[in-house]
Amino acid sequence: MTDVRDLFVVPAGDEKMFDNLVKKLKPAGKDECWYWSAAINPRHKRPMFWFKREWLAAARAVMYFKQGYLTPGMHVCHDPVKCNNKACVNPFHLREDTPSANTYDLVTSGNHNMKRKTHCPKGHEYTEDNIYKYNNKRHCRTCIKEKGKQRKKK
């Protein structure tokens, strides 16, 4: 593989920040995941980078140096065909896309936080027989039945 620095565009004035980013990359092949050797957000387990006086997902910083800019309103997404690893910072696995396309990728790959929920807030299992969909959301039939019974008692 060529020098990692050859893969990036470094805007004027950002050289020191770029050098700091490169020190934290663990590059591998073009098709392999690149890992991050620095801060990981403990809540959502994503690599983080101190970028222009604020913490930013490292994937966004990598995309900034890949393109030389970040498009306002766009998300930095992992390509679900090449990589489904939120810890990866390989610039070949990243792309900018709309928020709705990012959500679609999360849902279809099984990584959306709502899709991982297997039970309603009251503990009833989400099964095909126990849910109905309304406004693109899942609702628990058992909870609805229990609410109806409580109303009838009053």
PDB file of C-alpha atoms in Angstrom:
ATOM      1  CA  MET A   1       0.000   0.000   0.000  1.00  0.00           C
ATOM      2  CA  THR A   2       1.206   3.530  -0.718  1.00  0.00           C
ATOM      3  CA  ASP A   3       1.867   6.021   2.048  1.00  0.00           C
ATOM      4  CA  VAL A   4      -1.363   6.697   3.952  1.00  0.00           C
ATOM      5  CA  ARG A   5      -0.812  10.424   3.578  1.00  0.00           C
ATOM      6  CA  ASP A   6      -1.185  10.118  -0.210  1.00  0.00           C
ATOM      7  CA  LEU A   7      -4.852   9.115   0.242  1.00  0.00           C
ATOM      8  CA  PHE A   8      -5.872  12.390   1.859  1.00  0.00           C
ATOM      9  CA  VAL A   9      -6.376  16.057   1.042  1.00  0.00           C
ATOM     10  CA  VAL A  10      -5.074  18.319   3.793  1.00  0.00           C
ATOM     11  CA  PRO A  11      -6.555  21.825   3.736  1.00  0.00           C
ATOM     12  CA  ALA A  12      -4.093  24.626   4.467  1.00  0.00           C
ATOM     13  CA  GLY A  13      -3.747  25.245   8.190  1.00  0.00           C
ATOM     14  CA  ASP A  14      -4.890  21.707   9.142  1.00  0.00           C
ATOM     15  CA  GLU A  15      -1.505  19.973   8.778  1.00  0.00           C
ATOM     16  CA  LYS A  16      -0.903  19.603  12.536  1.00  0.00           C
ATOM     17  CA  MET A  17      -4.402  18.194  13.097  1.00  0.00           C
ATOM     18  CA  PHE A  18      -3.892  15.792  10.178  1.00  0.00           C
ATOM     19  CA  ASP A  19      -0.561  14.576  11.600  1.00  0.00           C
ATOM     20  CA  ASN A  20      -2.340  13.946  14.902  1.00  0.00           C
ATOM     21  CA  LEU A  21      -5.075  11.951  13.098  1.00  0.00           C
ATOM     22  CA  VAL A  22      -2.576   9.817  11.149  1.00  0.00           C
ATOM     23  CA  LYS A  23      -0.792   8.837  14.399  1.00  0.00           C
ATOM     24  CA  LYS A  24      -4.056   7.316  15.647  1.00  0.00           C
ATOM     25  CA  LEU A  25      -4.845   5.294  12.490  1.00  0.00           C
ATOM     26  CA  LYS A  26      -3.940   1.629  12.201  1.00  0.00           C
ATOM     27  CA  PRO A  27      -4.041   1.301   8.400  1.00  0.00           C
ATOM     28  CA  ALA A  28      -4.449  -2.045   6.696  1.00  0.00           C
ATOM     29  CA  GLY A  29      -5.292  -2.949   3.094  1.00  0.00           C
ATOM     30  CA  LYS A  30      -7.809  -1.041   1.000  1.00  0.00           C
ATOM     31  CA  ASP A  31     -10.501  -3.691   1.578  1.00  0.00           C
ATOM     32  CA  GLU A  32      -9.716  -4.300   5.260  1.00  0.00           C
ATOM     33  CA  CYS A  33     -10.991  -2.363   8.253  1.00  0.00           C
ATOM     34  CA  TRP A  34      -8.670   0.259   9.696  1.00  0.00           C
ATOM     35  CA  TYR A  35      -8.791   0.552  13.448  1.00  0.00           C
ATOM     36  CA  TRP A  36      -8.413   3.522  15.739  1.00  0.00           C
ATOM     37  CA  SER A  37      -5.808   3.577  18.499  1.00  0.00           C
ATOM     38  CA  ALA A  38      -7.161   6.501  20.518  1.00  0.00           C
ATOM     39  CA  ALA A  39     -10.369   7.666  22.225  1.00  0.00           C
ATOM     40  CA  ILE A  40     -13.490   5.508  21.954  1.00  0.00           C
ATOM     41  CA  ASN A  41     -16.828   6.921  23.094  1.00  0.00           C
ATOM     42  CA  PRO A  42     -17.899   4.594  25.946  1.00  0.00           C
ATOM     43  CA  ARG A  43     -21.626   5.061  25.228  1.00  0.00           C
ATOM     44  CA  HIS A  44     -21.866   4.274  21.522  1.00  0.00           C
ATOM     45  CA  LYS A  45     -18.434   2.630  21.053  1.00  0.00           C
ATOM     46  CA  ARG A  46     -17.381   4.874  18.167  1.00  0.00           C
ATOM     47  CA  PRO A  47     -13.832   6.176  17.678  1.00  0.00           C
ATOM     48  CA  MET A  48     -13.566   9.877  18.561  1.00  0.00           C
ATOM     49  CA  PHE A  49     -11.136  12.607  17.485  1.00  0.00           C
ATOM     50  CA  TRP A  50     -10.503  16.103  18.889  1.00  0.00           C
ATOM     51  CA  PHE A  51     -11.280  18.183  15.807  1.00  0.00           C
ATOM     52  CA  LYS A  52     -11.305  21.986  15.697  1.00  0.00           C
ATOM     53  CA  ARG A  53     -11.994  22.385  19.439  1.00  0.00           C
ATOM     54  CA  GLU A  54     -14.690  19.669  19.734  1.00  0.00           C
ATOM     55  CA  TRP A  55     -15.002  15.897  19.869  1.00  0.00           C
ATOM     56  CA  LEU A  56     -16.048  14.451  16.522  1.00  0.00           C
ATOM     57  CA  ALA A  57     -16.571  10.885  15.333  1.00  0.00           C
ATOM     58  CA  ALA A  58     -13.225   9.823  13.882  1.00  0.00           C
ATOM     59  CA  ALA A  59     -14.988   8.655  10.703  1.00  0.00           C
ATOM     60  CA  ARG A  60     -16.114  12.267  10.107  1.00  0.00           C
ATOM     61  CA  ALA A  61     -12.550  13.522  10.606  1.00  0.00           C
ATOM     62  CA  VAL A  62     -11.241  10.892   8.189  1.00  0.00           C
ATOM     63  CA  MET A  63     -13.896  11.917   5.649  1.00  0.00           C
ATOM     64  CA  TYR A  64     -12.909  15.575   6.108  1.00  0.00           C
ATOM     65  CA  PHE A  65      -9.319  14.730   5.202  1.00  0.00           C
ATOM     66  CA  LYS A  66     -10.380  12.362   2.410  1.00  0.00           C
ATOM     67  CA  GLN A  67     -12.364  15.108   0.632  1.00  0.00           C
ATOM     68  CA  GLY A  68     -10.914  18.266   2.150  1.00  0.00           C
ATOM     69  CA  TYR A  69     -14.367  19.290   3.469  1.00  0.00           C
ATOM     70  CA  LEU A  70     -17.560  17.984   5.097  1.00  0.00           C
ATOM     71  CA  THR A  71     -20.863  18.694   3.357  1.00  0.00           C
ATOM     72  CA  PRO A  72     -23.319  20.417   5.742  1.00  0.00           C
ATOM     73  CA  GLY A  73     -26.355  18.251   6.538  1.00  0.00           C
ATOM     74  CA  MET A  74     -24.775  15.039   5.276  1.00  0.00           C
ATOM     75  CA  HIS A  75     -23.856  12.026   7.400  1.00  0.00           C
ATOM     76  CA  VAL A  76     -20.652  10.036   7.119  1.00  0.00           C
ATOM     77  CA  CYS A  77     -21.766   6.437   6.583  1.00  0.00           C
ATOM     78  CA  HIS A  78     -20.049   3.083   6.456  1.00  0.00           C
ATOM     79  CA  ASP A  79     -20.698   1.332   3.180  1.00  0.00           C
ATOM     80  CA  PRO A  80     -22.813  -1.666   4.298  1.00  0.00           C
ATOM     81  CA  VAL A  81     -21.504  -3.819   1.435  1.00  0.00           C
ATOM     82  CA  LYS A  82     -17.821  -3.212   2.153  1.00  0.00           C
ATOM     83  CA  CYS A  83     -17.954  -2.779   5.907  1.00  0.00           C
ATOM     84  CA  ASN A  84     -20.511  -2.992   8.682  1.00  0.00           C
ATOM     85  CA  ASN A  85     -18.094  -2.098  11.461  1.00  0.00           C
ATOM     86  CA  LYS A  86     -18.688   1.148  13.349  1.00  0.00           C
ATOM     87  CA  ALA A  87     -15.142   1.045  14.710  1.00  0.00           C
ATOM     88  CA  CYS A  88     -13.656   1.146  11.194  1.00  0.00           C
ATOM     89  CA  VAL A  89     -12.031   4.357   9.919  1.00  0.00           C
ATOM     90  CA  ASN A  90     -10.884   3.123   6.492  1.00  0.00           C
ATOM     91  CA  PRO A  91     -11.590   5.995   4.070  1.00  0.00           C
ATOM     92  CA  PHE A  92     -12.463   3.459   1.348  1.00  0.00           C
ATOM     93  CA  HIS A  93     -15.310   2.156   3.543  1.00  0.00           C
ATOM     94  CA  LEU A  94     -16.802   5.605   4.205  1.00  0.00           C
ATOM     95  CA  ARG A  95     -19.087   7.839   2.175  1.00  0.00           C
ATOM     96  CA  GLU A  96     -21.211  10.917   2.678  1.00  0.00           C
ATOM     97  CA  ASP A  97     -24.941  10.380   2.349  1.00  0.00           C
ATOM     98  CA  THR A  98     -28.265  11.803   3.440  1.00  0.00           C
ATOM     99  CA  PRO A  99     -29.583  11.163   6.960  1.00  0.00           C
ATOM    100  CA  SER A 100     -32.431   9.057   5.539  1.00  0.00           C
ATOM    101  CA  ALA A 101     -30.025   6.891   3.519  1.00  0.00           C
ATOM    102  CA  ASN A 102     -27.928   6.396   6.649  1.00  0.00           C
ATOM    103  CA  THR A 103     -31.020   5.329   8.611  1.00  0.00           C
ATOM    104  CA  TYR A 104     -31.996   2.947   5.797  1.00  0.00           C
ATOM    105  CA  ASP A 105     -28.514   1.367   5.929  1.00  0.00           C
ATOM    106  CA  LEU A 106     -28.785   0.995   9.717  1.00  0.00           C
ATOM    107  CA  VAL A 107     -32.198  -0.673   9.495  1.00  0.00           C
ATOM    108  CA  THR A 108     -31.319  -3.045   6.637  1.00  0.00           C
ATOM    109  CA  SER A 109     -28.038  -4.091   8.273  1.00  0.00           C
ATOM    110  CA  GLY A 110     -29.742  -4.684  11.650  1.00  0.00           C
ATOM    111  CA  ASN A 111     -27.762  -1.945  13.411  1.00  0.00           C
ATOM    112  CA  HIS A 112     -30.548   0.547  14.064  1.00  0.00           C
ATOM    113  CA  ASN A 113     -31.060   0.929  17.820  1.00  0.00           C
ATOM    114  CA  MET A 114     -34.840   0.447  17.541  1.00  0.00           C
ATOM    115  CA  LYS A 115     -34.491  -2.749  15.523  1.00  0.00           C
ATOM    116  CA  ARG A 116     -32.319  -4.296  18.243  1.00  0.00           C
ATOM    117  CA  LYS A 117     -35.068  -3.865  20.834  1.00  0.00           C
ATOM    118  CA  THR A 118     -36.778  -7.185  21.400  1.00  0.00           C
ATOM    119  CA  HIS A 119     -39.258  -6.157  24.119  1.00  0.00           C
ATOM    120  CA  CYS A 120     -41.590  -3.227  24.738  1.00  0.00           C
ATOM    121  CA  PRO A 121     -40.914  -0.885  27.701  1.00  0.00           C
ATOM    122  CA  LYS A 122     -43.237  -3.027  29.880  1.00  0.00           C
ATOM    123  CA  GLY A 123     -41.306  -6.211  29.068  1.00  0.00           C
ATOM    124  CA  HIS A 124     -43.598  -7.880  26.494  1.00  0.00           C
ATOM    125  CA  GLU A 125     -41.752  -9.580  23.667  1.00  0.00           C
ATOM    126  CA  TYR A 126     -41.978  -8.072  20.200  1.00  0.00           C
ATOM    127  CA  THR A 127     -43.221 -10.955  18.063  1.00  0.00           C
ATOM    128  CA  GLU A 128     -45.127 -10.833  14.788  1.00  0.00           C
ATOM    129  CA  ASP A 129     -48.308 -11.773  16.690  1.00  0.00           C
ATOM    130  CA  ASN A 130     -47.774  -9.164  19.406  1.00  0.00           C
ATOM    131  CA  ILE A 131     -47.024  -6.029  17.365  1.00  0.00           C
ATOM    132  CA  TYR A 132     -48.818  -3.777  14.998  1.00  0.00           C
ATOM    133  CA  LYS A 133     -47.248  -0.997  13.000  1.00  0.00           C
ATOM    134  CA  TYR A 134     -48.629   2.520  12.978  1.00  0.00           C
ATOM    135  CA  ASN A 135     -46.801   5.628  11.730  1.00  0.00           C
ATOM    136  CA  ASN A 136     -43.839   3.410  10.905  1.00  0.00           C
ATOM    137  CA  LYS A 137     -43.446   2.365  14.568  1.00  0.00           C
ATOM    138  CA  ARG A 138     -44.011  -0.898  16.398  1.00  0.00           C
ATOM    139  CA  HIS A 139     -46.699  -0.980  19.082  1.00  0.00           C
ATOM    140  CA  CYS A 140     -47.282  -3.737  21.622  1.00  0.00           C
ATOM    141  CA  ARG A 141     -50.705  -5.401  21.339  1.00  0.00           C
ATOM    142  CA  THR A 142     -50.512  -6.746  24.917  1.00  0.00           C
ATOM    143  CA  CYS A 143     -50.009  -3.236  26.307  1.00  0.00           C
ATOM    144  CA  ILE A 144     -52.942  -1.917  24.260  1.00  0.00           C
ATOM    145  CA  LYS A 145     -55.184  -4.741  25.542  1.00  0.00           C
ATOM    146  CA  GLU A 146     -54.141  -4.040  29.143  1.00  0.00           C
ATOM    147  CA  LYS A 147     -54.900  -0.326  28.717  1.00  0.00           C
ATOM    148  CA  GLY A 148     -58.350  -1.220  27.341  1.00  0.00           C
ATOM    149  CA  LYS A 149     -59.071  -3.450  30.349  1.00  0.00           C
ATOM    150  CA  GLN A 150     -58.038  -0.660  32.753  1.00  0.00           C
ATOM    151  CA  ARG A 151     -60.362   1.794  31.002  1.00  0.00           C
ATOM    152  CA  LYS A 152     -63.299  -0.602  31.251  1.00  0.00           C
ATOM    153  CA  LYS A 153     -62.716  -1.023  35.008  1.00  0.00           C
ATOM    154  CA  LYS A 154     -63.124   2.736  35.565  1.00  0.00           C
TER     155      LYS A 154
END
